[in-house]
Amino acid sequence: MTEDLSTLTARTMDAFGVTAPLDVAGGMTVVSPVTGEAVASLATHSAADTEAAIALANIAFRAWRLVPGPRRGELVRLFAEELRKSKEDLGRMVSIEAGKSPSEGLGEVQEMIDICDFAVGLSRQLYGLTIATERPGHRMMETWHPLGVVGIVTAFNFPCAPWCWNAALALVCGDPVIWKPSEKTPLTALACQAVFDRAVARFGADAPDGLSQVLVGGPDVGAALVESDKVALISATGSTRMGRIVGPKVAARFGKCILELGGNNAGIVCPSADLDMALRAIAFGAMGTAGQRCTTMRRLFVHDSIYDQLVPALKNAYASVSVGNPLESQALVGPLIDAAAFASMQDALTEAAGLGGTVHGGERVSVGPDTAFYAKPALVEMPKQCGPVKRETFAPILYVMKYSDFDEVLELHNDVGGGLSSSIFTTDLREMEVFLSARGSGCGIANVNIGTSGAEIGGAFGGEKETGGGRESGSDAWRAYMRRATNTINYSKNLPLAQGVVFDIG
Ligand code: NAD
């Protein structure tokens, strides 16, 4: 590396024109997992700042909701143009703050661009239905209106794309956004905001102040957003632990809530599977991003007739995988986010071994200074699904189990919380269709012959199964950012009621 990470960070943030000081004495420390060194120290927002941001966003809402949808789409189109220009710098910030490889960092920014492009088209398609009414001389239709301020809380492992999945839709739907990024990745958020401000400057005066704001801070800042009845929709991405706190708080004030939470994702490899294809998909899905994707494959059920073919090949892939500094090497596996993540990985492996599991890999790998935490991905052969296998450990651990009966394996597959994404490897049409049917995978994402990770923005993303199916990004996810009104218009001139029509008043 030619320059140290702090200098690289300051130089990259400078390219965004971020004016907030990055060296605030006693501020919130931002640590890069690549080397474990502090790269910035930021001032955090207070409760009063949060209140002021919410007030400003509500003023912005009153103006923005009146701007026609396609014009709102124009702002998002300009934002996508600015993102294209800043792709490399933003991708680098993702690598510095989250420890992702350059291609993953760039891939995350590409997802932002993709959802913006999607949202631009959507801005002309916020359709309501015209509905057949039982009343003569009447017309009934539904209209979709902007909802209000959208509060977005995001996780460290995707420092920018999930914000954009929400923000691009919210903005075309007529809603201002307030973003509370992870306390581990606030710099990427400030950079995104700077890129957005460039789009606003090109757009014109009909974009009100406070259309998009960032609040820097920890869970307390997120909680203030969550508890405010002036925030119409909370979209929170993170652990199920966080979701269990946020969900009831929003429900208690009758707010709307989108929860994108953890994933204990599984794959099933059936006797007819193309094993080369399965091997590649499993290795990438389980080890990529050092197991720190919500869609990482964490459990694998292999039919006993092919277990001795597939699992030794997988063990070889695990033994030979490269672990290294993502900014300096082509390594597939980069760092864990911090010491706590490494400790929870070790705890899970110890527990699995105590339950009869055979652990391959999982040890710490020395890459750079001692302050960085890199680990060899772990493959654990388990006698059955129990203990840590049933929960998400946010680290590269793949639990492998044998199965013999298809119906039984479907039950095991679904017998965990956190079922976000799933896949089956088979060339048997019946197995495939059953897996995708009502009695198949209970997850918001169910794939055939591809791994669990790597969702496209065109479909509704995720929706951890405990909280109910896919929601954010594509498909008709936009409806969550709007409110529906059903309108009935009586154009009759004292027409007699149709026979048999009864009005129930009350
Ligand atoms: P986390 O739950 O610790 O934190 C996520 C965000 O929630 C942070 O911004 C944090 O400050 C905030 N937060 C925490 N407690 C809060 C509270 N009480 N009130 C309001 N805000 C609060 O998660 P993490 O460690 O940053 O991220 C990893 C987790 O996120 C994993 O479980 C992963 O599966 C999940 N994740 C899910 C998706 C998805 O789309 N389903 C995407 C990425 C990550």
PDB file of C-alpha atoms in Angstrom, residues 112-386:
ATOM      1  CA  MET A 112     -27.467   1.989  -6.099  1.00  0.00           C
ATOM      2  CA  ILE A 113     -27.338   3.007  -9.748  1.00  0.00           C
ATOM      3  CA  ASP A 114     -29.622   0.132 -10.717  1.00  0.00           C
ATOM      4  CA  ILE A 115     -32.299   0.985  -8.161  1.00  0.00           C
ATOM      5  CA  CYS A 116     -32.169   4.647  -9.233  1.00  0.00           C
ATOM      6  CA  ASP A 117     -32.759   3.619 -12.854  1.00  0.00           C
ATOM      7  CA  PHE A 118     -35.630   1.415 -11.693  1.00  0.00           C
ATOM      8  CA  ALA A 119     -37.098   4.259  -9.632  1.00  0.00           C
ATOM      9  CA  VAL A 120     -36.940   6.721 -12.534  1.00  0.00           C
ATOM     10  CA  GLY A 121     -39.252   4.460 -14.576  1.00  0.00           C
ATOM     11  CA  LEU A 122     -41.387   3.876 -11.518  1.00  0.00           C
ATOM     12  CA  SER A 123     -41.934   7.628 -11.090  1.00  0.00           C
ATOM     13  CA  ARG A 124     -44.296   7.391 -14.094  1.00  0.00           C
ATOM     14  CA  GLN A 125     -45.991   4.201 -12.930  1.00  0.00           C
ATOM     15  CA  LEU A 126     -47.355   4.836  -9.443  1.00  0.00           C
ATOM     16  CA  TYR A 127     -50.604   3.284 -10.608  1.00  0.00           C
ATOM     17  CA  GLY A 128     -53.839   2.795  -8.729  1.00  0.00           C
ATOM     18  CA  LEU A 129     -56.695   0.552  -9.847  1.00  0.00           C
ATOM     19  CA  THR A 130     -60.090   1.509 -11.157  1.00  0.00           C
ATOM     20  CA  ILE A 131     -62.450  -0.866  -9.388  1.00  0.00           C
ATOM     21  CA  ALA A 132     -65.872  -2.156 -10.465  1.00  0.00           C
ATOM     22  CA  THR A 133     -68.393  -0.687  -8.042  1.00  0.00           C
ATOM     23  CA  GLU A 134     -71.690  -2.262  -6.987  1.00  0.00           C
ATOM     24  CA  ARG A 135     -73.370   1.157  -6.999  1.00  0.00           C
ATOM     25  CA  PRO A 136     -74.923   2.500 -10.205  1.00  0.00           C
ATOM     26  CA  GLY A 137     -73.803   5.945 -11.338  1.00  0.00           C
ATOM     27  CA  HIS A 138     -70.625   5.720  -9.352  1.00  0.00           C
ATOM     28  CA  ARG A 139     -66.983   5.274 -10.127  1.00  0.00           C
ATOM     29  CA  MET A 140     -64.488   3.824  -7.681  1.00  0.00           C
ATOM     30  CA  MET A 141     -60.733   4.050  -7.901  1.00  0.00           C
ATOM     31  CA  GLU A 142     -57.682   4.028  -5.728  1.00  0.00           C
ATOM     32  CA  THR A 143     -55.064   6.770  -5.581  1.00  0.00           C
ATOM     33  CA  TRP A 144     -51.564   6.470  -4.152  1.00  0.00           C
ATOM     34  CA  HIS A 145     -50.261   9.484  -2.255  1.00  0.00           C
ATOM     35  CA  PRO A 146     -46.883  10.283  -0.701  1.00  0.00           C
ATOM     36  CA  LEU A 147     -46.650   8.880   2.811  1.00  0.00           C
ATOM     37  CA  GLY A 148     -44.399  11.224   4.803  1.00  0.00           C
ATOM     38  CA  VAL A 149     -40.885  11.210   6.191  1.00  0.00           C
ATOM     39  CA  VAL A 150     -39.010   7.909   5.823  1.00  0.00           C
ATOM     40  CA  GLY A 151     -36.392   7.013   8.467  1.00  0.00           C
ATOM     41  CA  ILE A 152     -33.737   4.615   7.185  1.00  0.00           C
ATOM     42  CA  VAL A 153     -31.482   2.685   9.584  1.00  0.00           C
ATOM     43  CA  THR A 154     -28.753   0.570   7.990  1.00  0.00           C
ATOM     44  CA  ALA A 155     -26.228  -2.149   8.881  1.00  0.00           C
ATOM     45  CA  PHE A 156     -22.430  -2.052   8.549  1.00  0.00           C
ATOM     46  CA  ASN A 157     -22.030  -4.777   5.962  1.00  0.00           C
ATOM     47  CA  PHE A 158     -23.881  -2.930   3.195  1.00  0.00           C
ATOM     48  CA  PRO A 159     -22.883   0.658   3.935  1.00  0.00           C
ATOM     49  CA  CYS A 160     -24.752   2.269   1.024  1.00  0.00           C
ATOM     50  CA  ALA A 161     -26.933   0.051  -1.210  1.00  0.00           C
ATOM     51  CA  PRO A 162     -29.804  -0.596   1.266  1.00  0.00           C
ATOM     52  CA  TRP A 163     -30.073   3.153   1.916  1.00  0.00           C
ATOM     53  CA  CYS A 164     -30.488   3.673  -1.806  1.00  0.00           C
ATOM     54  CA  TRP A 165     -32.988   0.815  -2.196  1.00  0.00           C
ATOM     55  CA  ASN A 166     -35.129   2.807   0.206  1.00  0.00           C
ATOM     56  CA  ALA A 167     -34.204   6.387  -0.724  1.00  0.00           C
ATOM     57  CA  ALA A 168     -34.640   6.059  -4.510  1.00  0.00           C
ATOM     58  CA  LEU A 169     -38.150   4.651  -4.051  1.00  0.00           C
ATOM     59  CA  ALA A 170     -39.079   7.040  -1.250  1.00  0.00           C
ATOM     60  CA  LEU A 171     -37.991  10.080  -3.259  1.00  0.00           C
ATOM     61  CA  VAL A 172     -40.006   9.210  -6.361  1.00  0.00           C
ATOM     62  CA  CYS A 173     -42.948   8.367  -4.105  1.00  0.00           C
ATOM     63  CA  GLY A 174     -42.802  11.911  -2.681  1.00  0.00           C
ATOM     64  CA  ASP A 175     -41.139  11.221   0.680  1.00  0.00           C
ATOM     65  CA  PRO A 176     -38.068  12.924   2.225  1.00  0.00           C
ATOM     66  CA  VAL A 177     -35.544  10.574   3.853  1.00  0.00           C
ATOM     67  CA  ILE A 178     -33.447  10.676   7.010  1.00  0.00           C
ATOM     68  CA  TRP A 179     -30.624   8.138   7.167  1.00  0.00           C
ATOM     69  CA  LYS A 180     -29.007   6.768  10.313  1.00  0.00           C
ATOM     70  CA  PRO A 181     -26.146   4.641   8.941  1.00  0.00           C
ATOM     71  CA  SER A 182     -24.274   2.071  10.995  1.00  0.00           C
ATOM     72  CA  GLU A 183     -21.912   3.660  13.510  1.00  0.00           C
ATOM     73  CA  LYS A 184     -19.234   1.490  11.871  1.00  0.00           C
ATOM     74  CA  THR A 185     -19.686   3.006   8.381  1.00  0.00           C
ATOM     75  CA  PRO A 186     -20.738   6.673   8.650  1.00  0.00           C
ATOM     76  CA  LEU A 187     -18.186   8.014   6.154  1.00  0.00           C
ATOM     77  CA  THR A 188     -19.747   6.205   3.203  1.00  0.00           C
ATOM     78  CA  ALA A 189     -23.087   7.742   4.207  1.00  0.00           C
ATOM     79  CA  LEU A 190     -21.644  11.258   4.302  1.00  0.00           C
ATOM     80  CA  ALA A 191     -20.104  10.614   0.880  1.00  0.00           C
ATOM     81  CA  CYS A 192     -23.475   9.449  -0.529  1.00  0.00           C
ATOM     82  CA  GLN A 193     -25.138  12.555   0.867  1.00  0.00           C
ATOM     83  CA  ALA A 194     -22.506  14.729  -0.856  1.00  0.00           C
ATOM     84  CA  VAL A 195     -23.212  12.970  -4.167  1.00  0.00           C
ATOM     85  CA  PHE A 196     -26.942  13.496  -3.637  1.00  0.00           C
ATOM     86  CA  ASP A 197     -26.378  17.202  -2.931  1.00  0.00           C
ATOM     87  CA  ARG A 198     -24.677  17.511  -6.324  1.00  0.00           C
ATOM     88  CA  ALA A 199     -27.784  16.104  -7.987  1.00  0.00           C
ATOM     89  CA  VAL A 200     -29.985  18.542  -6.048  1.00  0.00           C
ATOM     90  CA  ALA A 201     -27.811  21.469  -7.158  1.00  0.00           C
ATOM     91  CA  ARG A 202     -28.374  20.469 -10.795  1.00  0.00           C
ATOM     92  CA  PHE A 203     -32.101  19.784 -10.286  1.00  0.00           C
ATOM     93  CA  GLY A 204     -33.362  23.220  -9.320  1.00  0.00           C
ATOM     94  CA  ALA A 205     -35.247  25.066  -6.636  1.00  0.00           C
ATOM     95  CA  ASP A 206     -38.241  22.714  -6.486  1.00  0.00           C
ATOM     96  CA  ALA A 207     -36.161  20.288  -4.399  1.00  0.00           C
ATOM     97  CA  PRO A 208     -36.772  21.557  -0.853  1.00  0.00           C
ATOM     98  CA  ASP A 209     -34.083  21.718   1.830  1.00  0.00           C
ATOM     99  CA  GLY A 210     -33.910  18.614   3.978  1.00  0.00           C
ATOM    100  CA  LEU A 211     -35.040  16.165   1.293  1.00  0.00           C
ATOM    101  CA  SER A 212     -32.246  13.831   2.311  1.00  0.00           C
ATOM    102  CA  GLN A 213     -30.349  14.060   5.604  1.00  0.00           C
ATOM    103  CA  VAL A 214     -27.802  11.913   7.432  1.00  0.00           C
ATOM    104  CA  LEU A 215     -27.640  11.510  11.193  1.00  0.00           C
ATOM    105  CA  VAL A 216     -24.340  10.221  12.543  1.00  0.00           C
ATOM    106  CA  GLY A 217     -24.486   8.215  15.748  1.00  0.00           C
ATOM    107  CA  GLY A 218     -25.162   4.914  17.450  1.00  0.00           C
ATOM    108  CA  PRO A 219     -28.326   3.003  18.334  1.00  0.00           C
ATOM    109  CA  ASP A 220     -29.563   5.915  20.493  1.00  0.00           C
ATOM    110  CA  VAL A 221     -29.824   8.149  17.410  1.00  0.00           C
ATOM    111  CA  GLY A 222     -31.607   5.332  15.565  1.00  0.00           C
ATOM    112  CA  ALA A 223     -33.966   4.924  18.520  1.00  0.00           C
ATOM    113  CA  ALA A 224     -34.884   8.627  18.471  1.00  0.00           C
ATOM    114  CA  LEU A 225     -35.860   8.279  14.816  1.00  0.00           C
ATOM    115  CA  VAL A 226     -37.787   5.085  15.497  1.00  0.00           C
ATOM    116  CA  GLU A 227     -39.745   6.605  18.370  1.00  0.00           C
ATOM    117  CA  SER A 228     -40.781   9.817  16.606  1.00  0.00           C
ATOM    118  CA  ASP A 229     -44.392   9.892  15.463  1.00  0.00           C
ATOM    119  CA  LYS A 230     -43.304  12.461  12.864  1.00  0.00           C
ATOM    120  CA  VAL A 231     -41.539   9.703  10.922  1.00  0.00           C
ATOM    121  CA  ALA A 232     -44.176   7.880   8.899  1.00  0.00           C
ATOM    122  CA  LEU A 233     -42.135   4.860   7.861  1.00  0.00           C
ATOM    123  CA  ILE A 234     -39.103   3.257   9.473  1.00  0.00           C
ATOM    124  CA  SER A 235     -37.075   0.972   7.240  1.00  0.00           C
ATOM    125  CA  ALA A 236     -34.460  -0.750   9.380  1.00  0.00           C
ATOM    126  CA  THR A 237     -31.797  -3.151   8.146  1.00  0.00           C
ATOM    127  CA  GLY A 238     -29.763  -5.119  10.664  1.00  0.00           C
ATOM    128  CA  SER A 239     -29.830  -7.993  13.121  1.00  0.00           C
ATOM    129  CA  THR A 240     -32.991  -9.720  14.324  1.00  0.00           C
ATOM    130  CA  ARG A 241     -31.956  -8.483  17.784  1.00  0.00           C
ATOM    131  CA  MET A 242     -32.325  -4.905  16.566  1.00  0.00           C
ATOM    132  CA  GLY A 243     -35.572  -5.743  14.726  1.00  0.00           C
ATOM    133  CA  ARG A 244     -37.138  -7.125  17.890  1.00  0.00           C
ATOM    134  CA  ILE A 245     -36.548  -3.765  19.588  1.00  0.00           C
ATOM    135  CA  VAL A 246     -37.505  -1.532  16.661  1.00  0.00           C
ATOM    136  CA  GLY A 247     -40.628  -3.415  15.487  1.00  0.00           C
ATOM    137  CA  PRO A 248     -42.669  -3.070  18.713  1.00  0.00           C
ATOM    138  CA  LYS A 249     -41.642   0.582  19.164  1.00  0.00           C
ATOM    139  CA  VAL A 250     -42.920   1.534  15.718  1.00  0.00           C
ATOM    140  CA  ALA A 251     -46.045  -0.586  16.181  1.00  0.00           C
ATOM    141  CA  ALA A 252     -46.762   1.116  19.530  1.00  0.00           C
ATOM    142  CA  ARG A 253     -47.176   4.434  17.722  1.00  0.00           C
ATOM    143  CA  PHE A 254     -48.994   2.849  14.728  1.00  0.00           C
ATOM    144  CA  GLY A 255     -46.131   3.753  12.401  1.00  0.00           C
ATOM    145  CA  LYS A 256     -45.252   1.742   9.307  1.00  0.00           C
ATOM    146  CA  CYS A 257     -42.180  -0.452   9.405  1.00  0.00           C
ATOM    147  CA  ILE A 258     -40.011  -2.408   6.983  1.00  0.00           C
ATOM    148  CA  LEU A 259     -37.593  -4.769   8.715  1.00  0.00           C
ATOM    149  CA  GLU A 260     -34.770  -6.347   6.710  1.00  0.00           C
ATOM    150  CA  LEU A 261     -33.032  -8.558   9.251  1.00  0.00           C
ATOM    151  CA  GLY A 262     -30.635 -11.446   9.667  1.00  0.00           C
ATOM    152  CA  GLY A 263     -30.437 -14.559   7.572  1.00  0.00           C
ATOM    153  CA  ASN A 264     -29.728 -18.147   8.543  1.00  0.00           C
ATOM    154  CA  ASN A 265     -29.755 -19.161   4.897  1.00  0.00           C
ATOM    155  CA  ALA A 266     -29.535 -22.718   3.645  1.00  0.00           C
ATOM    156  CA  GLY A 267     -28.856 -24.684   0.501  1.00  0.00           C
ATOM    157  CA  ILE A 268     -30.043 -28.196  -0.328  1.00  0.00           C
ATOM    158  CA  VAL A 269     -27.998 -30.332  -2.715  1.00  0.00           C
ATOM    159  CA  CYS A 270     -30.072 -33.125  -4.241  1.00  0.00           C
ATOM    160  CA  PRO A 271     -28.857 -36.342  -5.907  1.00  0.00           C
ATOM    161  CA  SER A 272     -29.411 -35.021  -9.446  1.00  0.00           C
ATOM    162  CA  ALA A 273     -27.533 -31.733  -8.866  1.00  0.00           C
ATOM    163  CA  ASP A 274     -24.812 -30.482 -11.184  1.00  0.00           C
ATOM    164  CA  LEU A 275     -22.101 -30.777  -8.544  1.00  0.00           C
ATOM    165  CA  ASP A 276     -19.547 -28.497 -10.209  1.00  0.00           C
ATOM    166  CA  MET A 277     -22.133 -25.762 -10.417  1.00  0.00           C
ATOM    167  CA  ALA A 278     -23.212 -26.370  -6.810  1.00  0.00           C
ATOM    168  CA  LEU A 279     -19.625 -26.366  -5.546  1.00  0.00           C
ATOM    169  CA  ARG A 280     -18.837 -22.972  -7.067  1.00  0.00           C
ATOM    170  CA  ALA A 281     -22.103 -21.419  -5.876  1.00  0.00           C
ATOM    171  CA  ILE A 282     -21.720 -22.768  -2.331  1.00  0.00           C
ATOM    172  CA  ALA A 283     -18.066 -21.738  -2.001  1.00  0.00           C
ATOM    173  CA  PHE A 284     -18.786 -18.202  -3.185  1.00  0.00           C
ATOM    174  CA  GLY A 285     -22.047 -17.855  -1.227  1.00  0.00           C
ATOM    175  CA  ALA A 286     -20.595 -19.154   2.033  1.00  0.00           C
ATOM    176  CA  MET A 287     -17.109 -17.585   2.032  1.00  0.00           C
ATOM    177  CA  GLY A 288     -17.581 -14.359   0.009  1.00  0.00           C
ATOM    178  CA  THR A 289     -17.495 -11.090   1.987  1.00  0.00           C
ATOM    179  CA  ALA A 290     -16.059 -13.209   4.831  1.00  0.00           C
ATOM    180  CA  GLY A 291     -19.535 -14.550   5.570  1.00  0.00           C
ATOM    181  CA  GLN A 292     -20.782 -11.063   6.373  1.00  0.00           C
ATOM    182  CA  ARG A 293     -23.705 -10.873   3.987  1.00  0.00           C
ATOM    183  CA  CYS A 294     -27.280 -11.158   5.166  1.00  0.00           C
ATOM    184  CA  THR A 295     -27.653 -13.705   2.344  1.00  0.00           C
ATOM    185  CA  THR A 296     -24.486 -15.705   3.156  1.00  0.00           C
ATOM    186  CA  MET A 297     -25.068 -19.461   2.935  1.00  0.00           C
ATOM    187  CA  ARG A 298     -24.748 -20.749   6.497  1.00  0.00           C
ATOM    188  CA  ARG A 299     -26.331 -24.215   6.384  1.00  0.00           C
ATOM    189  CA  LEU A 300     -25.946 -26.903   3.746  1.00  0.00           C
ATOM    190  CA  PHE A 301     -27.952 -30.115   3.469  1.00  0.00           C
ATOM    191  CA  VAL A 302     -26.354 -32.693   1.167  1.00  0.00           C
ATOM    192  CA  HIS A 303     -28.070 -35.915   0.073  1.00  0.00           C
ATOM    193  CA  ASP A 304     -26.205 -38.884   1.519  1.00  0.00           C
ATOM    194  CA  SER A 305     -25.705 -40.449  -1.954  1.00  0.00           C
ATOM    195  CA  ILE A 306     -23.456 -37.553  -3.069  1.00  0.00           C
ATOM    196  CA  TYR A 307     -22.048 -36.419   0.295  1.00  0.00           C
ATOM    197  CA  ASP A 308     -18.695 -38.171  -0.249  1.00  0.00           C
ATOM    198  CA  GLN A 309     -18.295 -36.535  -3.659  1.00  0.00           C
ATOM    199  CA  LEU A 310     -19.269 -32.974  -2.802  1.00  0.00           C
ATOM    200  CA  VAL A 311     -18.008 -32.457   0.729  1.00  0.00           C
ATOM    201  CA  PRO A 312     -14.335 -33.441   0.142  1.00  0.00           C
ATOM    202  CA  ALA A 313     -14.285 -31.051  -2.847  1.00  0.00           C
ATOM    203  CA  LEU A 314     -15.761 -28.321  -0.662  1.00  0.00           C
ATOM    204  CA  LYS A 315     -13.158 -28.989   2.033  1.00  0.00           C
ATOM    205  CA  ASN A 316     -10.437 -28.540  -0.619  1.00  0.00           C
ATOM    206  CA  ALA A 317     -11.961 -25.254  -1.694  1.00  0.00           C
ATOM    207  CA  TYR A 318     -12.025 -24.112   1.951  1.00  0.00           C
ATOM    208  CA  ALA A 319      -8.420 -25.179   2.555  1.00  0.00           C
ATOM    209  CA  SER A 320      -7.128 -23.365  -0.527  1.00  0.00           C
ATOM    210  CA  VAL A 321      -9.106 -20.138  -0.326  1.00  0.00           C
ATOM    211  CA  SER A 322      -7.071 -16.941  -0.150  1.00  0.00           C
ATOM    212  CA  VAL A 323      -7.520 -14.682   2.870  1.00  0.00           C
ATOM    213  CA  GLY A 324      -6.023 -11.219   2.629  1.00  0.00           C
ATOM    214  CA  ASN A 325      -6.118  -7.457   2.598  1.00  0.00           C
ATOM    215  CA  PRO A 326      -8.876  -6.533   0.110  1.00  0.00           C
ATOM    216  CA  LEU A 327      -7.136  -3.320  -0.929  1.00  0.00           C
ATOM    217  CA  GLU A 328      -3.823  -4.989  -1.714  1.00  0.00           C
ATOM    218  CA  SER A 329      -4.660  -8.475  -2.976  1.00  0.00           C
ATOM    219  CA  GLN A 330      -7.165 -10.459  -5.036  1.00  0.00           C
ATOM    220  CA  ALA A 331      -8.131 -12.489  -1.944  1.00  0.00           C
ATOM    221  CA  LEU A 332     -11.714 -13.833  -1.929  1.00  0.00           C
ATOM    222  CA  VAL A 333     -11.932 -13.501   1.848  1.00  0.00           C
ATOM    223  CA  GLY A 334     -11.251 -10.176   3.547  1.00  0.00           C
ATOM    224  CA  PRO A 335     -11.417  -9.145   7.200  1.00  0.00           C
ATOM    225  CA  LEU A 336     -14.109  -9.584   9.811  1.00  0.00           C
ATOM    226  CA  ILE A 337     -15.516  -6.272  10.932  1.00  0.00           C
ATOM    227  CA  ASP A 338     -13.922  -6.349  14.409  1.00  0.00           C
ATOM    228  CA  ALA A 339     -12.624  -8.374  17.364  1.00  0.00           C
ATOM    229  CA  ALA A 340     -16.179  -9.058  18.603  1.00  0.00           C
ATOM    230  CA  ALA A 341     -17.085 -10.701  15.285  1.00  0.00           C
ATOM    231  CA  PHE A 342     -14.007 -12.948  15.515  1.00  0.00           C
ATOM    232  CA  ALA A 343     -14.877 -13.856  19.129  1.00  0.00           C
ATOM    233  CA  SER A 344     -18.464 -14.783  18.242  1.00  0.00           C
ATOM    234  CA  MET A 345     -17.159 -16.938  15.370  1.00  0.00           C
ATOM    235  CA  GLN A 346     -14.844 -18.800  17.782  1.00  0.00           C
ATOM    236  CA  ASP A 347     -17.667 -19.228  20.335  1.00  0.00           C
ATOM    237  CA  ALA A 348     -19.933 -20.749  17.683  1.00  0.00           C
ATOM    238  CA  LEU A 349     -17.192 -23.147  16.518  1.00  0.00           C
ATOM    239  CA  THR A 350     -16.453 -24.254  20.091  1.00  0.00           C
ATOM    240  CA  GLU A 351     -20.148 -24.845  20.727  1.00  0.00           C
ATOM    241  CA  ALA A 352     -20.520 -26.780  17.450  1.00  0.00           C
ATOM    242  CA  ALA A 353     -17.523 -28.987  18.314  1.00  0.00           C
ATOM    243  CA  GLY A 354     -19.092 -29.674  21.718  1.00  0.00           C
ATOM    244  CA  LEU A 355     -22.231 -30.899  19.954  1.00  0.00           C
ATOM    245  CA  GLY A 356     -20.288 -33.419  17.874  1.00  0.00           C
ATOM    246  CA  GLY A 357     -19.343 -31.207  14.930  1.00  0.00           C
ATOM    247  CA  THR A 358     -16.058 -31.648  13.057  1.00  0.00           C
ATOM    248  CA  VAL A 359     -14.525 -28.246  12.429  1.00  0.00           C
ATOM    249  CA  HIS A 360     -12.296 -27.585   9.410  1.00  0.00           C
ATOM    250  CA  GLY A 361     -10.607 -24.150   9.339  1.00  0.00           C
ATOM    251  CA  GLY A 362     -11.835 -21.171  11.344  1.00  0.00           C
ATOM    252  CA  GLU A 363      -8.462 -20.135  12.780  1.00  0.00           C
ATOM    253  CA  ARG A 364      -7.159 -16.571  12.843  1.00  0.00           C
ATOM    254  CA  VAL A 365      -4.942 -15.571   9.922  1.00  0.00           C
ATOM    255  CA  SER A 366      -2.296 -12.929  10.399  1.00  0.00           C
ATOM    256  CA  VAL A 367      -2.735 -10.163   7.819  1.00  0.00           C
ATOM    257  CA  GLY A 368      -1.088  -6.866   8.657  1.00  0.00           C
ATOM    258  CA  PRO A 369      -1.298  -5.432  12.165  1.00  0.00           C
ATOM    259  CA  ASP A 370      -2.706  -7.279  15.172  1.00  0.00           C
ATOM    260  CA  THR A 371      -5.629  -4.876  15.289  1.00  0.00           C
ATOM    261  CA  ALA A 372      -7.154  -6.471  12.168  1.00  0.00           C
ATOM    262  CA  PHE A 373      -9.183  -9.688  12.413  1.00  0.00           C
ATOM    263  CA  TYR A 374      -8.919 -12.107   9.508  1.00  0.00           C
ATOM    264  CA  ALA A 375     -10.039 -15.741   9.759  1.00  0.00           C
ATOM    265  CA  LYS A 376      -9.918 -18.824   7.589  1.00  0.00           C
ATOM    266  CA  PRO A 377     -13.525 -19.700   6.657  1.00  0.00           C
ATOM    267  CA  ALA A 378     -14.827 -22.686   8.613  1.00  0.00           C
ATOM    268  CA  LEU A 379     -16.649 -25.726   7.286  1.00  0.00           C
ATOM    269  CA  VAL A 380     -18.287 -27.727  10.077  1.00  0.00           C
ATOM    270  CA  GLU A 381     -19.691 -31.220   9.509  1.00  0.00           C
ATOM    271  CA  MET A 382     -22.598 -31.567  11.930  1.00  0.00           C
ATOM    272  CA  PRO A 383     -24.411 -34.765  12.945  1.00  0.00           C
ATOM    273  CA  LYS A 384     -27.684 -32.807  13.105  1.00  0.00           C
ATOM    274  CA  GLN A 385     -29.176 -29.319  13.082  1.00  0.00           C
ATOM    275  CA  CYS A 386     -28.784 -27.988  16.614  1.00  0.00           C
TER     276      CYS A 386
END
